[in-house]
PDB file of C-alpha atoms in Angstrom:
ATOM      1  CA  MET A   1       0.030  -0.122   0.086  1.00 59.00           C
ATOM      2  CA  SER A   2       1.312   3.292  -0.626  1.00 74.00           C
ATOM      3  CA  SER A   3       2.312   6.134   1.632  1.00 92.00           C
ATOM      4  CA  LEU A   4      -0.216   8.382  -0.023  1.00 93.00           C
ATOM      5  CA  VAL A   5      -2.944   5.994   0.351  1.00 94.00           C
ATOM      6  CA  LEU A   6      -2.023   5.488   4.223  1.00 96.00           C
ATOM      7  CA  LEU A   7      -2.052   9.494   4.476  1.00 97.00           C
ATOM      8  CA  ARG A   8      -5.521   9.644   2.742  1.00 97.00           C
ATOM      9  CA  ARG A   9      -6.722   6.893   5.357  1.00 98.00           C
ATOM     10  CA  GLU A  10      -5.223   8.884   8.317  1.00 98.00           C
ATOM     11  CA  MET A  11      -7.127  12.062   7.194  1.00 98.00           C
ATOM     12  CA  VAL A  12     -10.385  10.238   7.245  1.00 98.00           C
ATOM     13  CA  ALA A  13      -9.856   8.783  10.580  1.00 98.00           C
ATOM     14  CA  PHE A  14      -8.645  12.315  11.946  1.00 98.00           C
ATOM     15  CA  GLY A  15     -11.573  13.901  10.555  1.00 98.00           C
ATOM     16  CA  ARG A  16     -13.965  11.437  12.117  1.00 98.00           C
ATOM     17  CA  ARG A  17     -12.181  11.915  15.552  1.00 98.00           C
ATOM     18  CA  MET A  18     -12.693  15.913  14.966  1.00 98.00           C
ATOM     19  CA  ARG A  19     -16.289  15.461  14.987  1.00 97.00           C
ATOM     20  CA  GLU A  20     -16.413  12.606  17.740  1.00 98.00           C
ATOM     21  CA  ARG A  21     -14.491  15.027  20.133  1.00 98.00           C
ATOM     22  CA  ASN A  22     -16.909  18.120  19.488  1.00 98.00           C
ATOM     23  CA  LEU A  23     -14.279  20.186  17.855  1.00 99.00           C
ATOM     24  CA  ILE A  24     -16.494  20.750  14.696  1.00 98.00           C
ATOM     25  CA  VAL A  25     -20.219  20.210  13.559  1.00 96.00           C
ATOM     26  CA  ALA A  26     -21.336  19.921   9.947  1.00 93.00           C
ATOM     27  CA  ALA A  27     -18.986  20.419   7.299  1.00 95.00           C
ATOM     28  CA  GLU A  28     -16.745  22.672   9.420  1.00 97.00           C
ATOM     29  CA  GLY A  29     -12.846  22.234   9.879  1.00 98.00           C
ATOM     30  CA  ASN A  30     -10.441  20.870   7.792  1.00 98.00           C
ATOM     31  CA  LEU A  31      -7.119  19.043   7.829  1.00 99.00           C
ATOM     32  CA  SER A  32      -3.959  18.878   5.760  1.00 99.00           C
ATOM     33  CA  VAL A  33      -0.603  16.933   5.423  1.00 98.00           C
ATOM     34  CA  ARG A  34       2.496  17.836   3.707  1.00 98.00           C
ATOM     35  CA  LEU A  35       3.561  16.075   0.685  1.00 96.00           C
ATOM     36  CA  GLY A  36       6.608  16.621  -1.624  1.00 87.00           C
ATOM     37  CA  GLY A  37       7.721  20.178  -3.206  1.00 86.00           C
ATOM     38  CA  HIS A  38       4.800  22.456  -2.542  1.00 90.00           C
ATOM     39  CA  PHE A  39       2.238  19.944  -2.719  1.00 96.00           C
ATOM     40  CA  PHE A  40       0.033  19.255   0.281  1.00 98.00           C
ATOM     41  CA  LEU A  41      -3.218  16.926   0.820  1.00 98.00           C
ATOM     42  CA  VAL A  42      -6.134  18.766   1.960  1.00 98.00           C
ATOM     43  CA  THR A  43      -9.988  17.843   2.797  1.00 98.00           C
ATOM     44  CA  PRO A  44     -12.371  18.402   0.078  1.00 98.00           C
ATOM     45  CA  SER A  45     -14.916  21.541   0.504  1.00 96.00           C
ATOM     46  CA  GLY A  46     -18.520  20.834   1.940  1.00 96.00           C
ATOM     47  CA  VAL A  47     -18.031  17.392   3.013  1.00 97.00           C
ATOM     48  CA  PRO A  48     -18.976  16.631   6.586  1.00 97.00           C
ATOM     49  CA  LYS A  49     -15.774  15.250   8.654  1.00 97.00           C
ATOM     50  CA  ASP A  50     -17.550  12.057   9.442  1.00 96.00           C
ATOM     51  CA  ARG A  51     -18.358  11.266   5.957  1.00 97.00           C
ATOM     52  CA  LEU A  52     -14.982  11.633   4.380  1.00 97.00           C
ATOM     53  CA  ARG A  53     -13.855   8.983   2.252  1.00 97.00           C
ATOM     54  CA  VAL A  54     -10.143   8.095   1.262  1.00 97.00           C
ATOM     55  CA  GLN A  55     -10.831   9.350  -2.597  1.00 97.00           C
ATOM     56  CA  ASP A  56     -12.270  12.808  -1.524  1.00 97.00           C
ATOM     57  CA  MET A  57      -8.880  13.954  -0.223  1.00 98.00           C
ATOM     58  CA  VAL A  58      -7.684  16.695  -2.535  1.00 98.00           C
ATOM     59  CA  GLU A  59      -3.873  17.194  -3.718  1.00 97.00           C
ATOM     60  CA  VAL A  60      -3.175  21.003  -4.212  1.00 97.00           C
ATOM     61  CA  ASP A  61      -0.410  23.299  -4.379  1.00 92.00           C
ATOM     62  CA  HIS A  62       0.362  26.557  -2.575  1.00 86.00           C
ATOM     63  CA  ARG A  63      -1.192  28.567  -5.353  1.00 87.00           C
ATOM     64  CA  GLY A  64      -4.316  26.349  -5.749  1.00 89.00           C
ATOM     65  CA  ARG A  65      -3.828  24.140  -8.385  1.00 90.00           C
ATOM     66  CA  THR A  66      -4.938  20.803  -8.431  1.00 90.00           C
ATOM     67  CA  PRO A  67      -5.561  17.749 -10.627  1.00 84.00           C
ATOM     68  CA  ARG A  68      -8.808  17.126  -9.651  1.00 88.00           C
ATOM     69  CA  GLY A  69     -11.437  17.731  -6.782  1.00 91.00           C
ATOM     70  CA  ARG A  70     -12.511  20.816  -4.964  1.00 94.00           C
ATOM     71  CA  PRO A  71     -10.131  21.542  -1.961  1.00 96.00           C
ATOM     72  CA  THR A  72     -11.604  23.136   1.171  1.00 95.00           C
ATOM     73  CA  SER A  73     -11.842  27.104   0.497  1.00 94.00           C
ATOM     74  CA  GLU A  74      -9.270  27.835   3.437  1.00 94.00           C
ATOM     75  CA  TRP A  75      -6.399  26.055   1.621  1.00 96.00           C
ATOM     76  CA  PRO A  76      -4.688  29.227   1.197  1.00 94.00           C
ATOM     77  CA  MET A  77      -4.077  29.139   5.015  1.00 94.00           C
ATOM     78  CA  HIS A  78      -2.471  25.749   4.673  1.00 96.00           C
ATOM     79  CA  GLY A  79      -0.560  26.527   2.064  1.00 95.00           C
ATOM     80  CA  LEU A  80       0.902  29.826   3.745  1.00 94.00           C
ATOM     81  CA  ILE A  81       1.894  27.579   6.523  1.00 96.00           C
ATOM     82  CA  TYR A  82       3.730  25.025   4.923  1.00 97.00           C
ATOM     83  CA  ASP A  83       5.695  27.901   3.088  1.00 95.00           C
ATOM     84  CA  LEU A  84       6.521  29.562   6.217  1.00 95.00           C
ATOM     85  CA  ARG A  85       6.948  26.684   8.373  1.00 97.00           C
ATOM     86  CA  SER A  86       9.447  23.994   7.026  1.00 97.00           C
ATOM     87  CA  ASP A  87       9.072  21.696  10.272  1.00 98.00           C
ATOM     88  CA  VAL A  88       5.213  21.504   9.936  1.00 98.00           C
ATOM     89  CA  GLY A  89       4.254  18.372   8.471  1.00 98.00           C
ATOM     90  CA  ALA A  90       0.228  18.563   9.261  1.00 99.00           C
ATOM     91  CA  VAL A  91      -2.325  21.225   9.869  1.00 99.00           C
ATOM     92  CA  CYS A  92      -5.521  21.062  12.028  1.00 99.00           C
ATOM     93  CA  HIS A  93      -8.502  23.766  11.625  1.00 98.00           C
ATOM     94  CA  ALA A  94     -11.303  23.211  13.763  1.00 98.00           C
ATOM     95  CA  HIS A  95     -14.197  25.344  15.798  1.00 98.00           C
ATOM     96  CA  PRO A  96     -13.643  24.082  19.387  1.00 99.00           C
ATOM     97  CA  PRO A  97     -16.550  25.810  21.516  1.00 98.00           C
ATOM     98  CA  TRP A  98     -14.448  27.107  24.610  1.00 98.00           C
ATOM     99  CA  ALA A  99     -11.585  28.356  22.519  1.00 99.00           C
ATOM    100  CA  THR A 100     -13.432  29.409  20.043  1.00 98.00           C
ATOM    101  CA  ALA A 101     -15.430  31.584  22.756  1.00 98.00           C
ATOM    102  CA  VAL A 102     -12.538  33.019  23.673  1.00 98.00           C
ATOM    103  CA  ALA A 103     -11.562  34.051  20.058  1.00 97.00           C
ATOM    104  CA  VAL A 104     -15.024  35.457  19.688  1.00 96.00           C
ATOM    105  CA  ALA A 105     -14.472  37.706  23.086  1.00 96.00           C
ATOM    106  CA  GLY A 106     -11.273  39.026  21.455  1.00 96.00           C
ATOM    107  CA  ARG A 107      -8.821  37.630  23.642  1.00 97.00           C
ATOM    108  CA  GLU A 108      -5.541  35.150  23.363  1.00 98.00           C
ATOM    109  CA  LEU A 109      -4.497  32.257  25.661  1.00 98.00           C
ATOM    110  CA  ASP A 110      -2.087  32.049  28.658  1.00 96.00           C
ATOM    111  CA  GLY A 111      -0.269  28.637  28.410  1.00 96.00           C
ATOM    112  CA  SER A 112       1.460  29.101  31.732  1.00 92.00           C
ATOM    113  CA  LEU A 113      -1.717  28.650  33.545  1.00 91.00           C
ATOM    114  CA  LEU A 114      -1.334  25.018  33.577  1.00 92.00           C
ATOM    115  CA  THR A 115       1.622  23.073  34.028  1.00 89.00           C
ATOM    116  CA  GLU A 116       0.740  20.899  31.016  1.00 89.00           C
ATOM    117  CA  THR A 117       0.815  23.875  28.529  1.00 93.00           C
ATOM    118  CA  ALA A 118       3.803  25.969  30.040  1.00 90.00           C
ATOM    119  CA  GLY A 119       6.288  24.689  27.907  1.00 90.00           C
ATOM    120  CA  GLU A 120       4.234  22.961  25.013  1.00 91.00           C
ATOM    121  CA  LEU A 121       1.897  26.172  24.004  1.00 96.00           C
ATOM    122  CA  PRO A 122       2.817  28.921  26.546  1.00 95.00           C
ATOM    123  CA  ARG A 123       1.007  31.399  24.539  1.00 96.00           C
ATOM    124  CA  VAL A 124      -1.816  30.905  21.937  1.00 98.00           C
ATOM    125  CA  PRO A 125      -2.301  34.465  20.156  1.00 97.00           C
ATOM    126  CA  LEU A 126      -5.236  35.859  18.495  1.00 96.00           C
ATOM    127  CA  ALA A 127      -5.348  36.651  15.047  1.00 94.00           C
ATOM    128  CA  VAL A 128      -7.340  39.279  13.866  1.00 89.00           C
ATOM    129  CA  ARG A 129     -10.862  38.648  12.334  1.00 86.00           C
ATOM    130  CA  ALA A 130     -10.839  37.941   8.839  1.00 83.00           C
ATOM    131  CA  ARG A 131     -13.254  36.211   6.180  1.00 83.00           C
ATOM    132  CA  PRO A 132     -12.960  32.552   6.396  1.00 81.00           C
ATOM    133  CA  GLY A 133     -11.682  31.252   2.927  1.00 75.00           C
ATOM    134  CA  THR A 134     -10.044  33.996   1.865  1.00 75.00           C
ATOM    135  CA  ASP A 135      -6.535  35.141   1.278  1.00 80.00           C
ATOM    136  CA  GLU A 136      -7.005  37.876   4.100  1.00 84.00           C
ATOM    137  CA  LEU A 137      -7.443  35.020   6.464  1.00 81.00           C
ATOM    138  CA  ALA A 138      -4.189  33.538   5.415  1.00 80.00           C
ATOM    139  CA  ALA A 139      -2.565  36.841   5.916  1.00 83.00           C
ATOM    140  CA  SER A 140      -3.987  37.283   9.400  1.00 85.00           C
ATOM    141  CA  ILE A 141      -1.718  34.641  10.620  1.00 92.00           C
ATOM    142  CA  ALA A 142       1.407  35.250   9.010  1.00 91.00           C
ATOM    143  CA  VAL A 143       3.202  36.920  11.788  1.00 90.00           C
ATOM    144  CA  ALA A 144       2.115  34.741  14.478  1.00 93.00           C
ATOM    145  CA  ILE A 145       2.408  31.306  12.913  1.00 95.00           C
ATOM    146  CA  ARG A 146       6.363  31.672  12.647  1.00 94.00           C
ATOM    147  CA  ASP A 147       6.723  31.420  16.425  1.00 96.00           C
ATOM    148  CA  HIS A 148       3.682  29.684  17.437  1.00 97.00           C
ATOM    149  CA  ASP A 149       2.170  25.981  16.861  1.00 98.00           C
ATOM    150  CA  ALA A 150      -1.480  26.901  17.695  1.00 98.00           C
ATOM    151  CA  ILE A 151      -3.123  30.260  16.828  1.00 98.00           C
ATOM    152  CA  LEU A 152      -6.837  31.545  17.798  1.00 98.00           C
ATOM    153  CA  LEU A 153      -8.389  32.975  14.732  1.00 96.00           C
ATOM    154  CA  GLY A 154     -10.747  36.114  15.521  1.00 93.00           C
ATOM    155  CA  SER A 155     -14.349  35.129  15.866  1.00 92.00           C
ATOM    156  CA  HIS A 156     -13.840  31.959  13.813  1.00 94.00           C
ATOM    157  CA  GLY A 157     -11.800  28.779  15.614  1.00 97.00           C
ATOM    158  CA  VAL A 158      -8.169  27.486  16.029  1.00 98.00           C
ATOM    159  CA  VAL A 159      -5.203  26.309  13.941  1.00 98.00           C
ATOM    160  CA  ALA A 160      -2.879  23.876  15.362  1.00 99.00           C
ATOM    161  CA  LEU A 161       0.152  22.860  13.562  1.00 99.00           C
ATOM    162  CA  GLY A 162       2.381  19.623  13.977  1.00 99.00           C
ATOM    163  CA  LYS A 163       4.992  17.336  12.488  1.00 98.00           C
ATOM    164  CA  ASP A 164       2.266  15.104  11.777  1.00 98.00           C
ATOM    165  CA  LEU A 165      -1.566  14.614  12.193  1.00 98.00           C
ATOM    166  CA  ASP A 166      -1.299  13.241  15.714  1.00 98.00           C
ATOM    167  CA  GLN A 167       0.561  15.922  17.172  1.00 99.00           C
ATOM    168  CA  ALA A 168      -1.470  18.753  15.453  1.00 99.00           C
ATOM    169  CA  PHE A 169      -4.732  16.941  16.750  1.00 99.00           C
ATOM    170  CA  ASP A 170      -3.060  16.934  20.392  1.00 98.00           C
ATOM    171  CA  ARG A 171      -2.313  20.327  20.067  1.00 98.00           C
ATOM    172  CA  MET A 172      -5.973  21.275  19.096  1.00 99.00           C
ATOM    173  CA  GLU A 173      -7.362  19.537  21.925  1.00 98.00           C
ATOM    174  CA  THR A 174      -4.654  20.902  24.397  1.00 98.00           C
ATOM    175  CA  VAL A 175      -5.921  24.377  23.212  1.00 98.00           C
ATOM    176  CA  GLU A 176      -9.573  23.640  23.737  1.00 98.00           C
ATOM    177  CA  ARG A 177      -8.738  22.351  27.304  1.00 98.00           C
ATOM    178  CA  LEU A 178      -6.673  25.234  28.128  1.00 98.00           C
ATOM    179  CA  ALA A 179      -9.573  27.647  26.844  1.00 98.00           C
ATOM    180  CA  GLN A 180     -12.333  25.641  29.349  1.00 98.00           C
ATOM    181  CA  VAL A 181      -9.916  25.702  32.225  1.00 96.00           C
ATOM    182  CA  THR A 182      -9.364  29.839  31.847  1.00 96.00           C
ATOM    183  CA  LEU A 183     -13.115  30.382  31.365  1.00 95.00           C
ATOM    184  CA  LEU A 184     -14.142  27.982  34.218  1.00 94.00           C
ATOM    185  CA  SER A 185     -11.238  29.479  36.439  1.00 91.00           C
ATOM    186  CA  GLU A 186     -12.581  32.888  35.978  1.00 90.00           C
ATOM    187  CA  LEU A 187     -16.039  31.559  36.643  1.00 88.00           C
ATOM    188  CA  ALA A 188     -15.018  29.972  39.894  1.00 87.00           C
ATOM    189  CA  ALA A 189     -12.844  32.118  41.794  1.00 75.00           C
ATOM    190  CA  GLY A 190     -10.288  33.728  39.474  1.00 63.00           C
ATOM    191  CA  ARG A 191      -6.953  32.446  38.152  1.00 63.00           C
ATOM    192  CA  SER A 192      -3.872  31.624  39.984  1.00 64.00           C
ATOM    193  CA  ASP A 193      -0.913  31.937  37.888  1.00 69.00           C
ATOM    194  CA  LEU A 194       2.160  29.998  38.185  1.00 66.00           C
ATOM    195  CA  ASP A 195       5.122  31.418  40.135  1.00 71.00           C
ATOM    196  CA  PRO A 196       7.576  32.621  37.656  1.00 75.00           C
ATOM    197  CA  ASP A 197      10.586  30.346  39.089  1.00 75.00           C
ATOM    198  CA  GLU A 198       8.270  27.383  38.840  1.00 71.00           C
ATOM    199  CA  LEU A 199       7.210  28.367  35.521  1.00 67.00           C
ATOM    200  CA  ILE A 200      10.872  28.172  34.383  1.00 71.00           C
ATOM    201  CA  ARG A 201      11.593  24.847  35.963  1.00 72.00           C
ATOM    202  CA  LEU A 202       8.573  23.140  34.475  1.00 68.00           C
ATOM    203  CA  CYS A 203       9.530  24.657  30.818  1.00 72.00           C
ATOM    204  CA  ARG A 204      13.215  23.261  31.445  1.00 72.00           C
ATOM    205  CA  GLY A 205      12.175  20.076  32.553  1.00 64.00           C
ATOM    206  CA  GLY A 206       9.361  18.959  30.452  1.00 54.00           C
ATOM    207  CA  ARG A 207       6.570  16.739  31.948  1.00 49.00           C
TER     208      ARG A 207
END
């Protein structure tokens, strides 16, 4: 079995997982994996992620050219990420409710709030609001994406990056948990930030 077929199957599996974990509804969200050269494999436009088939995935280059199929309208964002980050092998974009609520409120997330995120995602910045599926959306993340592995999209959702789909998906779920804990802690009794010395120790030592 070819590596391309395996990648397509993996994307089908992660698309279903996105729906099962309540990160998206209907035909929301998209996934991609880097191929050779300027090409990447991306989910199609308008297909619910729990109904994806192996043959639905679309090969596209960073200019939107494709031999067949109709890629997600947000392919420019994926293409820009691959152009700017040679270390990134996969991208996950979703609309998880807690993190999207933070984005709608015009806030970013402080990863130092939790020991689990202090080293991996110390800050999740907020990109300015932009219309989905446009070059404007891609441009809105151009600065932040160089130094961050997850970004909140203004009034939209989250984009998470990784060396593969496993890591990108894990980071998406981590951002959602961080957003949930952030908002619930503020409702409960206010947040309690980590001591700076403790934060440094955690970042150096990992988990």
